[in-house]
mmCIF file of C-alpha atoms (C1' of nucleotides) in Angstrom:
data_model
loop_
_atom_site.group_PDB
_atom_site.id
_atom_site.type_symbol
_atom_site.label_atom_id
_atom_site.label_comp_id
_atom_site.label_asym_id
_atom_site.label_seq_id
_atom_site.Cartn_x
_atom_site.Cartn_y
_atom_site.Cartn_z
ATOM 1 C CA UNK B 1 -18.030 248.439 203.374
ATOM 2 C CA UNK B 2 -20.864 247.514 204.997
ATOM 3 C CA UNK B 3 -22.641 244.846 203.472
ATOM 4 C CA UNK B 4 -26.010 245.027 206.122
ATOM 5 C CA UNK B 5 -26.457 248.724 205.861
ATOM 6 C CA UNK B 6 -29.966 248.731 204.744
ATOM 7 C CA UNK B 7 -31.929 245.904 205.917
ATOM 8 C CA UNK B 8 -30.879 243.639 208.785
ATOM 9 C CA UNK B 9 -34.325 241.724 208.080
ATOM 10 C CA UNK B 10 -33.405 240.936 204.253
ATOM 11 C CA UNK B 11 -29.645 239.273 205.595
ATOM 12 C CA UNK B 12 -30.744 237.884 208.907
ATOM 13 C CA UNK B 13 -32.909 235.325 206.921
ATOM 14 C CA UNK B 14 -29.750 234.376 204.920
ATOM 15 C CA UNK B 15 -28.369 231.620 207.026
ATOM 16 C CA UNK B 16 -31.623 230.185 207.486
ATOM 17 C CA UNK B 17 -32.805 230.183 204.044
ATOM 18 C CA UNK B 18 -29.557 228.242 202.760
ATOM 19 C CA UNK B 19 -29.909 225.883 205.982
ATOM 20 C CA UNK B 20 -33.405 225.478 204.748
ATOM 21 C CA UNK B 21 -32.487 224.595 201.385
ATOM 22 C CA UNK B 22 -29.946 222.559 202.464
ATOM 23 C CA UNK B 23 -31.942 219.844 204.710
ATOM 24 C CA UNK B 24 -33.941 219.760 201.227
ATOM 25 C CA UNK B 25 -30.976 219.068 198.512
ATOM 26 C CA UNK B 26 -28.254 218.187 200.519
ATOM 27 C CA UNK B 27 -26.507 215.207 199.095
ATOM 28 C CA UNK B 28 -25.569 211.934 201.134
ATOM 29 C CA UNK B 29 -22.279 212.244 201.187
ATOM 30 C CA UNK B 30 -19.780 209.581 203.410
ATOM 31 C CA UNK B 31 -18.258 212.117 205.248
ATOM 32 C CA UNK B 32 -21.529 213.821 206.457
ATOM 33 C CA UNK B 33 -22.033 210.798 208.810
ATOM 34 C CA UNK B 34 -18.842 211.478 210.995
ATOM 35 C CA UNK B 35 -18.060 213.745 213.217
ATOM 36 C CA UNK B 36 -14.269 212.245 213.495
ATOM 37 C CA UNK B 37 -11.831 214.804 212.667
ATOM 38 C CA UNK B 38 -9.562 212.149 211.098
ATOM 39 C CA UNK B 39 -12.095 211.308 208.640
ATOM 40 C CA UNK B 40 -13.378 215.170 208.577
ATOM 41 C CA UNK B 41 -9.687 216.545 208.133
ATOM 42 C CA UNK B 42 -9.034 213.355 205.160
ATOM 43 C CA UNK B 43 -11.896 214.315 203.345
ATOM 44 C CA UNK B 44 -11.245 218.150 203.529
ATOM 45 C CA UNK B 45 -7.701 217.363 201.794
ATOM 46 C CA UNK B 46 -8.862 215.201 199.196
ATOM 47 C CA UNK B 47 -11.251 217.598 198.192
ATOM 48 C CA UNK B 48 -9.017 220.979 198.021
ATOM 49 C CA UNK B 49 -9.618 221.967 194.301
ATOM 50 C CA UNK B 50 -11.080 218.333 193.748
ATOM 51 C CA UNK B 51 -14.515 217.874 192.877
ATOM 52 C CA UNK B 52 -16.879 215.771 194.729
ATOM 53 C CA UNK B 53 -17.179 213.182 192.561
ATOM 54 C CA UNK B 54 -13.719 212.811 192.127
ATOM 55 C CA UNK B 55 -12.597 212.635 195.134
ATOM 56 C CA UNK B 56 -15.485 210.586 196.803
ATOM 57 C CA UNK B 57 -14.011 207.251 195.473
ATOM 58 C CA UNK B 58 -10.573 207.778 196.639
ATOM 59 C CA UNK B 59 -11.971 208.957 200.262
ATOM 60 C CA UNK B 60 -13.709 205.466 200.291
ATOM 61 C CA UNK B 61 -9.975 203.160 199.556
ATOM 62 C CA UNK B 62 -8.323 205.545 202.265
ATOM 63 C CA UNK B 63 -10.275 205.156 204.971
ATOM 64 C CA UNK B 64 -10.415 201.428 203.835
ATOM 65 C CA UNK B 65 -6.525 201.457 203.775
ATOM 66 C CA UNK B 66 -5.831 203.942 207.194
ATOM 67 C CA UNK B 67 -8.811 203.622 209.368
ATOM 68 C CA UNK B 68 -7.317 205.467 211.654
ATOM 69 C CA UNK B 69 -4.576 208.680 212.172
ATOM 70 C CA UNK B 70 -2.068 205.989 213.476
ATOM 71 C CA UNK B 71 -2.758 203.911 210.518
ATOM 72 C CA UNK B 72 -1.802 206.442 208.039
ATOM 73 C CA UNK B 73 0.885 207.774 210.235
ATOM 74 C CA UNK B 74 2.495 204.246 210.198
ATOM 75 C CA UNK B 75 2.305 204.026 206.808
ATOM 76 C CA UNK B 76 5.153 203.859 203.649
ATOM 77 C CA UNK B 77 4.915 206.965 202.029
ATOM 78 C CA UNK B 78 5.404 205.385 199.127
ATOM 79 C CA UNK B 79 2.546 204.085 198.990
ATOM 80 C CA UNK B 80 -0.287 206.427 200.240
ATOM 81 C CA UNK B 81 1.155 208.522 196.768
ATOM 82 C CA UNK B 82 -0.179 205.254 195.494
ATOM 83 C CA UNK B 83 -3.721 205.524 196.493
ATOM 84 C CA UNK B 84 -3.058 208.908 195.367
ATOM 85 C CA UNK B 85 -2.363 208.464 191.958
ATOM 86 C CA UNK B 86 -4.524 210.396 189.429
ATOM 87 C CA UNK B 87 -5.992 213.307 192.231
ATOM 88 C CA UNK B 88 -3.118 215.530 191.581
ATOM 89 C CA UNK B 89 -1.858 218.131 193.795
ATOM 90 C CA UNK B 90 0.562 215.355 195.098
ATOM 91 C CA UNK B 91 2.180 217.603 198.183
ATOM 92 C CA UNK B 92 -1.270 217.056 199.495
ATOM 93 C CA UNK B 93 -0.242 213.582 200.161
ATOM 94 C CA UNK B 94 3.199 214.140 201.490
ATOM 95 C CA UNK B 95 1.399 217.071 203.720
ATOM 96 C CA UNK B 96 -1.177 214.804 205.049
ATOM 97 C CA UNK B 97 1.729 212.133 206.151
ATOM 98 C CA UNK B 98 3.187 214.290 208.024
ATOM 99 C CA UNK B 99 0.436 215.596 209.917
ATOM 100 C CA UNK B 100 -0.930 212.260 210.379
ATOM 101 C CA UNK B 101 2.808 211.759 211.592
ATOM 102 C CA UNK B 102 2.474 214.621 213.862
ATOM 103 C CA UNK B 103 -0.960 214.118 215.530
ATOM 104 C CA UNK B 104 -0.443 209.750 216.130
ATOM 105 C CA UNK B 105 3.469 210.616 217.466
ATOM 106 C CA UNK B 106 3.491 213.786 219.048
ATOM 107 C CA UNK B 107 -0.442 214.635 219.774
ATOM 108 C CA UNK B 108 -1.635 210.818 220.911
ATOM 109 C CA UNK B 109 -3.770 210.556 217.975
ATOM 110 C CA UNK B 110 -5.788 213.443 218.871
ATOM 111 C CA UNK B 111 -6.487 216.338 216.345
ATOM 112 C CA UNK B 112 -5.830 220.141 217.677
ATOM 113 C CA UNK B 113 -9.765 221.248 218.395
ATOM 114 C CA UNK B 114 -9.722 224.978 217.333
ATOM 115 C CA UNK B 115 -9.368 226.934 214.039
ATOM 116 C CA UNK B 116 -5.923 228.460 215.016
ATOM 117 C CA UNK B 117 -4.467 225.167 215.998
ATOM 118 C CA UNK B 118 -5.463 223.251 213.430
ATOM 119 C CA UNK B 119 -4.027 226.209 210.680
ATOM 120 C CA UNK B 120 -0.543 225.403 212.336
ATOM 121 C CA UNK B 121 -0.711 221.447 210.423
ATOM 122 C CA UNK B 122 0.862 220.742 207.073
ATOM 123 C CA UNK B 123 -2.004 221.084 204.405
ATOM 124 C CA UNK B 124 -3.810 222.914 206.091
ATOM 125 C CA UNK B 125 -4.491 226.409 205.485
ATOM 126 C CA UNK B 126 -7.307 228.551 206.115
ATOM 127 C CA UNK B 127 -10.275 227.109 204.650
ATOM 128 C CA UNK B 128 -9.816 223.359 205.783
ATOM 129 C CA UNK B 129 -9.108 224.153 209.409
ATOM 130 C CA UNK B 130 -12.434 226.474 209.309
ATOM 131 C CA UNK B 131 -13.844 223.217 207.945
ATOM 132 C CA UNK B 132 -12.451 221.251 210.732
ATOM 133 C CA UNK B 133 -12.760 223.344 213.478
ATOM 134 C CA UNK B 134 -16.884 223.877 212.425
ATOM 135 C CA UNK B 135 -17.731 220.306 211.171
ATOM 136 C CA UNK B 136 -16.007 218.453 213.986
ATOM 137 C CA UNK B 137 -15.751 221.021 217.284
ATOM 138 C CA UNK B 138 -18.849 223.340 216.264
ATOM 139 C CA UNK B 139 -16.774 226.181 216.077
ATOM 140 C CA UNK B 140 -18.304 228.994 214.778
ATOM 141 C CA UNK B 141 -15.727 230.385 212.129
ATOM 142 C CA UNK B 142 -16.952 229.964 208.189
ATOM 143 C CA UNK B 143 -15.264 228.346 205.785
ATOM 144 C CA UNK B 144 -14.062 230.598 202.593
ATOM 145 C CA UNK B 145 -13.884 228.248 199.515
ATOM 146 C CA UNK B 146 -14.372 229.089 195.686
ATOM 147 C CA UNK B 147 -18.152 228.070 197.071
ATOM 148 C CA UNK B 148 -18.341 230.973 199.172
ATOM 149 C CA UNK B 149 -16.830 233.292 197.030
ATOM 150 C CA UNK B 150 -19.219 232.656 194.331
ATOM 151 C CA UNK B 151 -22.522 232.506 196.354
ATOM 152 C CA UNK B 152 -21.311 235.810 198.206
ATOM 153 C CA UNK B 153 -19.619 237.544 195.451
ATOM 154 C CA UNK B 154 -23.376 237.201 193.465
ATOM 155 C CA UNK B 155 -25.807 237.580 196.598
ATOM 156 C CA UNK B 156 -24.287 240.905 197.738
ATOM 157 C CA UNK B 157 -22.609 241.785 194.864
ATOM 158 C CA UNK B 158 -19.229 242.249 195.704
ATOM 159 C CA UNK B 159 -17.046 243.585 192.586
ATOM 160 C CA UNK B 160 -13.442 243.033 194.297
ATOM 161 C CA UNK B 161 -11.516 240.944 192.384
ATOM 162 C CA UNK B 162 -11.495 237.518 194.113
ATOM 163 C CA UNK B 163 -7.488 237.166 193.402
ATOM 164 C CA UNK B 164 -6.640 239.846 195.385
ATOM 165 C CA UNK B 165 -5.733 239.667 199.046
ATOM 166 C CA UNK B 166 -8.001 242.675 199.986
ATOM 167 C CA UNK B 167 -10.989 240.540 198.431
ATOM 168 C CA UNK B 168 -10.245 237.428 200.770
ATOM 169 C CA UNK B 169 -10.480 240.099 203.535
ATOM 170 C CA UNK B 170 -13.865 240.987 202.639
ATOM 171 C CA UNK B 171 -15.355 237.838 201.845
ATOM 172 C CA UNK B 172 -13.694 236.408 205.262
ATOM 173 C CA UNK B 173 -15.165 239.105 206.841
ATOM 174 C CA UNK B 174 -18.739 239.066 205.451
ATOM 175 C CA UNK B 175 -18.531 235.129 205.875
ATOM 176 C CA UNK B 176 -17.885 235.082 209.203
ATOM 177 C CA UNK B 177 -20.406 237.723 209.826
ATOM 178 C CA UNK B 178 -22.876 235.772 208.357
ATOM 179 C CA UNK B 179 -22.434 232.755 210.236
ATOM 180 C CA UNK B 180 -22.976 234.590 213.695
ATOM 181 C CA UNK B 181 -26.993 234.231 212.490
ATOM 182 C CA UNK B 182 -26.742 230.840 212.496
ATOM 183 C CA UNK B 183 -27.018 228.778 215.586
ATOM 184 C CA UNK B 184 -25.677 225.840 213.667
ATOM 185 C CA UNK B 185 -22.567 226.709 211.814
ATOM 186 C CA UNK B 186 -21.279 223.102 210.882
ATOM 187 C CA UNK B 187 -24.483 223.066 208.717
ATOM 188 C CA UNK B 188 -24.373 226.455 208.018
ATOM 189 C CA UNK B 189 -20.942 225.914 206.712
ATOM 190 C CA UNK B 190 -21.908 222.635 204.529
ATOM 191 C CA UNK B 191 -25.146 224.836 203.448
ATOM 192 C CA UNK B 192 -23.557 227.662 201.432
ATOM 193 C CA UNK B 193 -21.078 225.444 199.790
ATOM 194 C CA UNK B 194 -23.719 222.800 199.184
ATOM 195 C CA UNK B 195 -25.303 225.454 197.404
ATOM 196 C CA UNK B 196 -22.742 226.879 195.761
ATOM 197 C CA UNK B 197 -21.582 223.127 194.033
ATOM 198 C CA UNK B 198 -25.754 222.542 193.151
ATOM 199 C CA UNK B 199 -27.862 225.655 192.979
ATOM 200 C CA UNK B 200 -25.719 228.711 192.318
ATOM 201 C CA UNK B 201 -23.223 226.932 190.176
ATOM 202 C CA UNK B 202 -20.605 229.048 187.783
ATOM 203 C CA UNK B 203 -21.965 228.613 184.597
ATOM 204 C CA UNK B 204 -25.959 228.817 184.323
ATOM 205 C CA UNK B 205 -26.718 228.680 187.501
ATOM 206 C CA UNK B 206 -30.355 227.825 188.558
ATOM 207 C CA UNK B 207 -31.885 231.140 189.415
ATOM 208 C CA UNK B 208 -35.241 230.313 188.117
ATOM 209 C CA UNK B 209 -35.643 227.952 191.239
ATOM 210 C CA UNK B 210 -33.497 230.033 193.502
ATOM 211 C CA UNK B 211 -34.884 230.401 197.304
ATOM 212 C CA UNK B 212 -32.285 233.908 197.316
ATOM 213 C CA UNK B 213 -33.687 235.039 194.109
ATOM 214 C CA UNK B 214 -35.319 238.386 195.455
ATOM 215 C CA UNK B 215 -32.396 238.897 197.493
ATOM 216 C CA UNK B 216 -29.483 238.469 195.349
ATOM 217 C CA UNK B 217 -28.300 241.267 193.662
ATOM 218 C CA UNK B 218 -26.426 239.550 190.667
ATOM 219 C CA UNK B 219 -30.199 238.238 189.861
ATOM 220 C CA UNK B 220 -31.457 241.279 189.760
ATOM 221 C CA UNK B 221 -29.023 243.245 188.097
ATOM 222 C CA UNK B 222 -28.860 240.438 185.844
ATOM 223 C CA UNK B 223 -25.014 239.692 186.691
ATOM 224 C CA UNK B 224 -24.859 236.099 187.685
ATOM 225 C CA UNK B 225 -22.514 235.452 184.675
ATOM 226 C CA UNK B 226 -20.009 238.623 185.670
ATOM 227 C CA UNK B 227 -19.400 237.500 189.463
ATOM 228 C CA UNK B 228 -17.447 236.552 191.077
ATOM 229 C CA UNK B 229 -14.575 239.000 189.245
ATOM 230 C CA UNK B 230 -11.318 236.910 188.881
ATOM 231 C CA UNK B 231 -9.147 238.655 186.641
ATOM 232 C CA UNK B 232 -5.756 236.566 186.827
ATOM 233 C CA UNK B 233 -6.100 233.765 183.715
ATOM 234 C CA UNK B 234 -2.550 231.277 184.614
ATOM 235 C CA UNK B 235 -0.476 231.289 181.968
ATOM 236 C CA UNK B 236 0.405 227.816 180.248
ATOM 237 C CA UNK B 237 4.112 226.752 179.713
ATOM 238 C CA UNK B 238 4.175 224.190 176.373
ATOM 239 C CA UNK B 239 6.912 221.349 177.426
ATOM 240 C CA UNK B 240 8.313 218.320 175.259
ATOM 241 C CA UNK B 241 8.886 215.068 177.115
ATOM 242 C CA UNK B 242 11.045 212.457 175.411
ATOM 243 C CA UNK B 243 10.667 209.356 177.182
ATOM 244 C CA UNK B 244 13.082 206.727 176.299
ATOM 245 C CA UNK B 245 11.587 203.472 177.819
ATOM 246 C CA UNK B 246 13.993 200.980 178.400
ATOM 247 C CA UNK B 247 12.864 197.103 178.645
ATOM 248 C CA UNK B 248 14.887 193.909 179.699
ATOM 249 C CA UNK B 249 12.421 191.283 178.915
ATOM 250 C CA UNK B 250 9.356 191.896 181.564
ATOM 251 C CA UNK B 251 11.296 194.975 183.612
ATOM 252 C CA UNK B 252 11.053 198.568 182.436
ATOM 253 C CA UNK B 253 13.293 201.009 184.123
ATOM 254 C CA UNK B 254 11.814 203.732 185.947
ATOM 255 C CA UNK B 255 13.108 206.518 188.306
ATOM 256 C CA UNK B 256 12.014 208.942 190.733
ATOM 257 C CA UNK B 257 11.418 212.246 190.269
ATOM 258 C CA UNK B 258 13.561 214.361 193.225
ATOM 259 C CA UNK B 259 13.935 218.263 191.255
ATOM 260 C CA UNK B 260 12.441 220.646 192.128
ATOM 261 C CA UNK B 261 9.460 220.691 189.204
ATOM 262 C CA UNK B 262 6.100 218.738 189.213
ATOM 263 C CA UNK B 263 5.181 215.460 190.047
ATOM 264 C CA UNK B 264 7.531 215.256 192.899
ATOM 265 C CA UNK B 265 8.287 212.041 194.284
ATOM 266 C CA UNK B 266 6.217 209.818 191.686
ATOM 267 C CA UNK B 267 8.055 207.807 189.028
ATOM 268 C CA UNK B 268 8.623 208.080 185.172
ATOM 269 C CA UNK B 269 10.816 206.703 182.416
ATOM 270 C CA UNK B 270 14.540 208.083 181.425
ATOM 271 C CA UNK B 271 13.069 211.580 180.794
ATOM 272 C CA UNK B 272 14.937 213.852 178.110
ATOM 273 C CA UNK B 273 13.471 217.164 177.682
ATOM 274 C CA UNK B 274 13.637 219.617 174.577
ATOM 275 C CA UNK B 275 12.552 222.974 174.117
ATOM 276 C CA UNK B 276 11.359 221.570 170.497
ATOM 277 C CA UNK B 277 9.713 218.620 169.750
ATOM 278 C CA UNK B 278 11.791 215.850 168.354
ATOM 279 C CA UNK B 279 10.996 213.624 165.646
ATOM 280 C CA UNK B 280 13.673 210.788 164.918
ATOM 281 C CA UNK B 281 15.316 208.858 167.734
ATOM 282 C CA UNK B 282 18.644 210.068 166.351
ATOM 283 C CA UNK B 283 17.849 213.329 167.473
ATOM 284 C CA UNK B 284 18.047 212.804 170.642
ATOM 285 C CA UNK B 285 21.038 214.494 172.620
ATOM 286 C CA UNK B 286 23.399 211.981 173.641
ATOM 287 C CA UNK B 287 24.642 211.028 177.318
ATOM 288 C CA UNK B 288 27.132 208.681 177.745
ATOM 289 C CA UNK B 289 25.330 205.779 179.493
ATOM 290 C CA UNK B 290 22.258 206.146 177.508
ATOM 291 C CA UNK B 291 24.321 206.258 174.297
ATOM 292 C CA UNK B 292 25.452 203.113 175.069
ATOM 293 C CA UNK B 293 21.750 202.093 175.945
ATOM 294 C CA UNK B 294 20.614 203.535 172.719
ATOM 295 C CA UNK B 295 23.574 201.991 170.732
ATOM 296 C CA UNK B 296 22.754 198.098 172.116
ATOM 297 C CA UNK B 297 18.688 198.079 172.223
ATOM 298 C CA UNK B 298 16.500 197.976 169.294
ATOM 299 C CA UNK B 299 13.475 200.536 169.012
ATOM 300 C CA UNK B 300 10.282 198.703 169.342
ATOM 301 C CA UNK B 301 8.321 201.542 169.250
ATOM 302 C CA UNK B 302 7.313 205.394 169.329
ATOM 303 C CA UNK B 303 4.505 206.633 170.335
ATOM 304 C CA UNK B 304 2.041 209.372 168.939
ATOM 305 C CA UNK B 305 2.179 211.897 170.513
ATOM 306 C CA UNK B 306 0.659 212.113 174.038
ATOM 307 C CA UNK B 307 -1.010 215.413 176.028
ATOM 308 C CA UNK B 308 -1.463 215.883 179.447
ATOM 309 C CA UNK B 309 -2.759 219.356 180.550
ATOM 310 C CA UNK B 310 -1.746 220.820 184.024
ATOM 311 C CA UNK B 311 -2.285 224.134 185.469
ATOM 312 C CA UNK B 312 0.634 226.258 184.340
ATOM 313 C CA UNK B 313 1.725 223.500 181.951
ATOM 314 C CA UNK B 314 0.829 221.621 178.485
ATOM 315 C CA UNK B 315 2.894 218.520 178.406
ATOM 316 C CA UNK B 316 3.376 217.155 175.517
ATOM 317 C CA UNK B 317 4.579 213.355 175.277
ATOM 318 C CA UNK B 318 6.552 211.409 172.850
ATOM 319 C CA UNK B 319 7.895 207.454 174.615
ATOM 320 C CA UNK B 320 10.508 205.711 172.699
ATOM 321 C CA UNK B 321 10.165 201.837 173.353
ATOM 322 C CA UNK B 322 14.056 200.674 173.669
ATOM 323 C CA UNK B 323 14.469 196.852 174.156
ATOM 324 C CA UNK B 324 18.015 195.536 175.434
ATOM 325 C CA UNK B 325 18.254 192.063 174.997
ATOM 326 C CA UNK B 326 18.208 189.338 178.173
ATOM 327 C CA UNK B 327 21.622 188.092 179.259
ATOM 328 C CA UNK B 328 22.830 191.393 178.796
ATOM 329 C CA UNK B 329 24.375 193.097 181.290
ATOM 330 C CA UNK B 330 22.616 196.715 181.315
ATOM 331 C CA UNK B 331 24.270 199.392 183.358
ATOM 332 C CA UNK B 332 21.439 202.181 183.404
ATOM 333 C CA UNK B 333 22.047 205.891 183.626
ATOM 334 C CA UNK B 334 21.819 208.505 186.563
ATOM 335 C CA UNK B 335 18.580 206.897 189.013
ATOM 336 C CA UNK B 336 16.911 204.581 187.111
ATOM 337 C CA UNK B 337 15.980 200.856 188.181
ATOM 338 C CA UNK B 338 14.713 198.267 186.300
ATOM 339 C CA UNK B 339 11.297 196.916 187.931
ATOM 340 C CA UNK B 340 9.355 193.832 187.645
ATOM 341 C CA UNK B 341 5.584 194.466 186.079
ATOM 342 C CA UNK B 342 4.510 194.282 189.959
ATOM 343 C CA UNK B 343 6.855 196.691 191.755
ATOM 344 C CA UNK B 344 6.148 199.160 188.683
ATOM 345 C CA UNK B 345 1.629 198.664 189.526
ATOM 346 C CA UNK B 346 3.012 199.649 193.192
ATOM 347 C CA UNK B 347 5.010 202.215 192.293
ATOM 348 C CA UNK B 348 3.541 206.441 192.106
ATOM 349 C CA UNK B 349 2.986 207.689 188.704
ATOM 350 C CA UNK B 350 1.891 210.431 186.750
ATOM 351 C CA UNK B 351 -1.768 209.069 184.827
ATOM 352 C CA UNK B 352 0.134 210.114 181.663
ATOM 353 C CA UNK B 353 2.559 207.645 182.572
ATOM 354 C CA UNK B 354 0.123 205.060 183.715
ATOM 355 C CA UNK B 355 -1.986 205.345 180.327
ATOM 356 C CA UNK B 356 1.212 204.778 178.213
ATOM 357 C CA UNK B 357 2.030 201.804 180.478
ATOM 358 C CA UNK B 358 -1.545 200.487 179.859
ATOM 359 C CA UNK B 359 -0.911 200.826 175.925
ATOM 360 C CA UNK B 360 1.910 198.777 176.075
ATOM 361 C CA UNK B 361 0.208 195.953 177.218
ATOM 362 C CA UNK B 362 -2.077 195.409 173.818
ATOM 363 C "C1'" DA T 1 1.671 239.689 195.693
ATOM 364 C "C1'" DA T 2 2.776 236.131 192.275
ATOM 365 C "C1'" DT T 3 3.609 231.743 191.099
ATOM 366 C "C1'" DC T 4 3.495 226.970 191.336
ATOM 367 C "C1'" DC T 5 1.286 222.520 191.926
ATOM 368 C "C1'" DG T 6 -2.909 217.755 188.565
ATOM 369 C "C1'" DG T 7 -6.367 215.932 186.691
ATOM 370 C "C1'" DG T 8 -10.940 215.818 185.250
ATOM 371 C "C1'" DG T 9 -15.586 217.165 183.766
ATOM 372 C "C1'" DG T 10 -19.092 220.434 181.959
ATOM 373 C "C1'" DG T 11 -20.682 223.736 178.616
ATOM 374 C "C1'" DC G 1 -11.891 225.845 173.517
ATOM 375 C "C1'" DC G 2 -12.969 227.711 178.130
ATOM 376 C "C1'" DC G 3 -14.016 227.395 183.084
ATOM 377 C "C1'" DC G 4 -12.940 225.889 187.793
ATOM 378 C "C1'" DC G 5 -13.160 222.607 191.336
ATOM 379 C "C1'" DA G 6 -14.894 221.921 199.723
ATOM 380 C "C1'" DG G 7 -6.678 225.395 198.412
ATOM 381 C "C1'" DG G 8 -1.956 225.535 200.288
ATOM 382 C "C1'" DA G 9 2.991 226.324 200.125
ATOM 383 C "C1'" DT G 10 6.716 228.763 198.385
ATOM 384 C "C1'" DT G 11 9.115 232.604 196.562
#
DNA sequence: AATCCGGGGGG
DNA sequence: CCCCCAGGATT
């Protein structure tokens, strides 16, 4: 399909118009002040599927903590999960060590420069090395985010169903098109997704006040609301996470989390899982450690129940406070350690484990 | 091509 | 309740 077919005029003034609008509404924005990959390429991963606001704050403690690739790439891994906690998506983390790994040993601390060398680092796919490639080497490939698809999807409206691979095709191709008009595609790039997070937004977007308005063709077909098409809705899996909690005067006993299932690598209680939830502590299926765990602590506590919604996933969360009495000598099952109240602040954890942790304390 | 991977905020 | 966010890796 070919989107320009009948008037080169109306889509030639595209790239300007959003540029336009841009140097008007553009918010100031750390990472707009930089045109340091490191910085460019640790902002981009913080903020795949992460709002702005979210993510702003936690760009701010990582540059304070790594000011530099070499920094980060010298640093426990441990604990950049740490300054991680609570953005989610935690391979992200683990991705961006080893790149920053990668480019301080093996690169000399400098970033690859174009789009097709920086798609061959750990993170980073498509749309952050366009990101890259434009906002720090003025590269002129566009960036292809759920921005683009929506501002595109509505302005020339495009039907295709955004999940599909032919769709990322098209909207590549259009994309990169469009850029071509612009003699300043780091801006151009920052423009349509600028515009996409303020102006044309997914749910009542601002058409009223819309500098495309007479050009879009969701406007005037009055289908703003129906684009972009995304037909795939993720199915959620209900789990039930009995945590038992064990506590030796001011040490709780946590353990990492090595399967293969989410929250990789961050820690959590003695974890039993039912396909039911459970409601009496006898109920719980016995091991032969814990038994013995279970048989010589007293139950302090049990929680309400506690949610945490992922993606795929509704967990929900029971924690069984289990106090074993100093002196004793406690032999723990399978991976767990007991930790002081200062190793477990340092430690990763899932926020539904850090809010429980926070309850116990009042 | 499908599925998995977090957590939060807005309507 | 629903949507989706400056996506990428794995199967």
């Amino acid at each position: 399909m070919d989107w320009f077919s009948d008037s080169d005029d109306s889509t030639a003034g595209f790239a300007t118009t959003l540029t336009e609008w841009y140097e008007h509404h553009k918010r100031d924005l750390p990472w707009r002040h930089t045109q340091n990959p490191y910085f460019i390429w640790l902002s981009e991963v913080i903020l795949q599927q992460t709002r702005v606001v979210q993510g702003r704050p936690y760009y701010e403690r990582f540059v304070a903590a790594y000011p530099s690739v070499q920094a980060m790439a010298n640093a426990d891994e441990r604990d950049l999960l740490r300054l991680w906690q609570g953005l989610g998506y935690y391979s992200r983390a683990r991705n961006m060590h080893k790149t920053a790994q990668y480019v301080a040993g093996d690169l000399a601390g400098r970033f690859p420069e174009t789009f097709l060398d920086l798609l061959k680092l750990p993170g980073v796919g498509a749309y952050t090395a366009a990101a890259i490639a434009s906002f720090a080497f003025q590269e002129k490939v566009a960036v292809v985010d759920g921005n683009v698809y929506r501002v595109l999807a509505r302005v020339f409206g495009i039907e295709e169903d955004i999940t599909t691979t032919g769709a990322k095709k098209t909207f590549s191709v259009l994309a990169n098109q469009l850029i071509q008009m612009s003699d300043n595609p780091a801006t151009y790039n920052q423009a349509i997704m600028e515009f996409g997070a303020i102006q044309c937004t997914p749910v009542s977007p601002d058409c009223l006040l819309c500098p495309l308005q007479q050009r879009c063709q969701a406007y005037l077909t009055g289908r703003q609301r129906m684009l972009p098409v995304k037909s795939k809705k993720t199915a959620v899996r209900e789990r039930y996470f009995n945590y038992i909690v064990i506590r030796q005067g001011d040490r709780i006993a946590l353990k990492e989390r090595t399967q293969k299932d989410i929250w990789q690598h961050l820690y959590d209680f003695c974890l039993i899982e039912t396909e039911e939830p459970l409601e009496a502590f006898r109920e719980l299926p016995e091991g032969k450690t814990l038994n013995w765990v279970l048989q010589e602590g007293i139950l302090k506590g049990l929680s309400d129940e506690r949610t945490q919604v992922l993606s795929h996933q509704k967990i929900r969360a029971r924690f069984w406070l289990v106090e074993v009495p100093e002196g004793r000598k406690v032999v723990l099952p399978d991976g767990l350690i007991f930790c002081k109240p200062s190793e477990t602040e340092r430690l990763p954890k899932p926020i539904l484990v850090v809010d429980y942790l926070k309850s116990l304390r009042f």
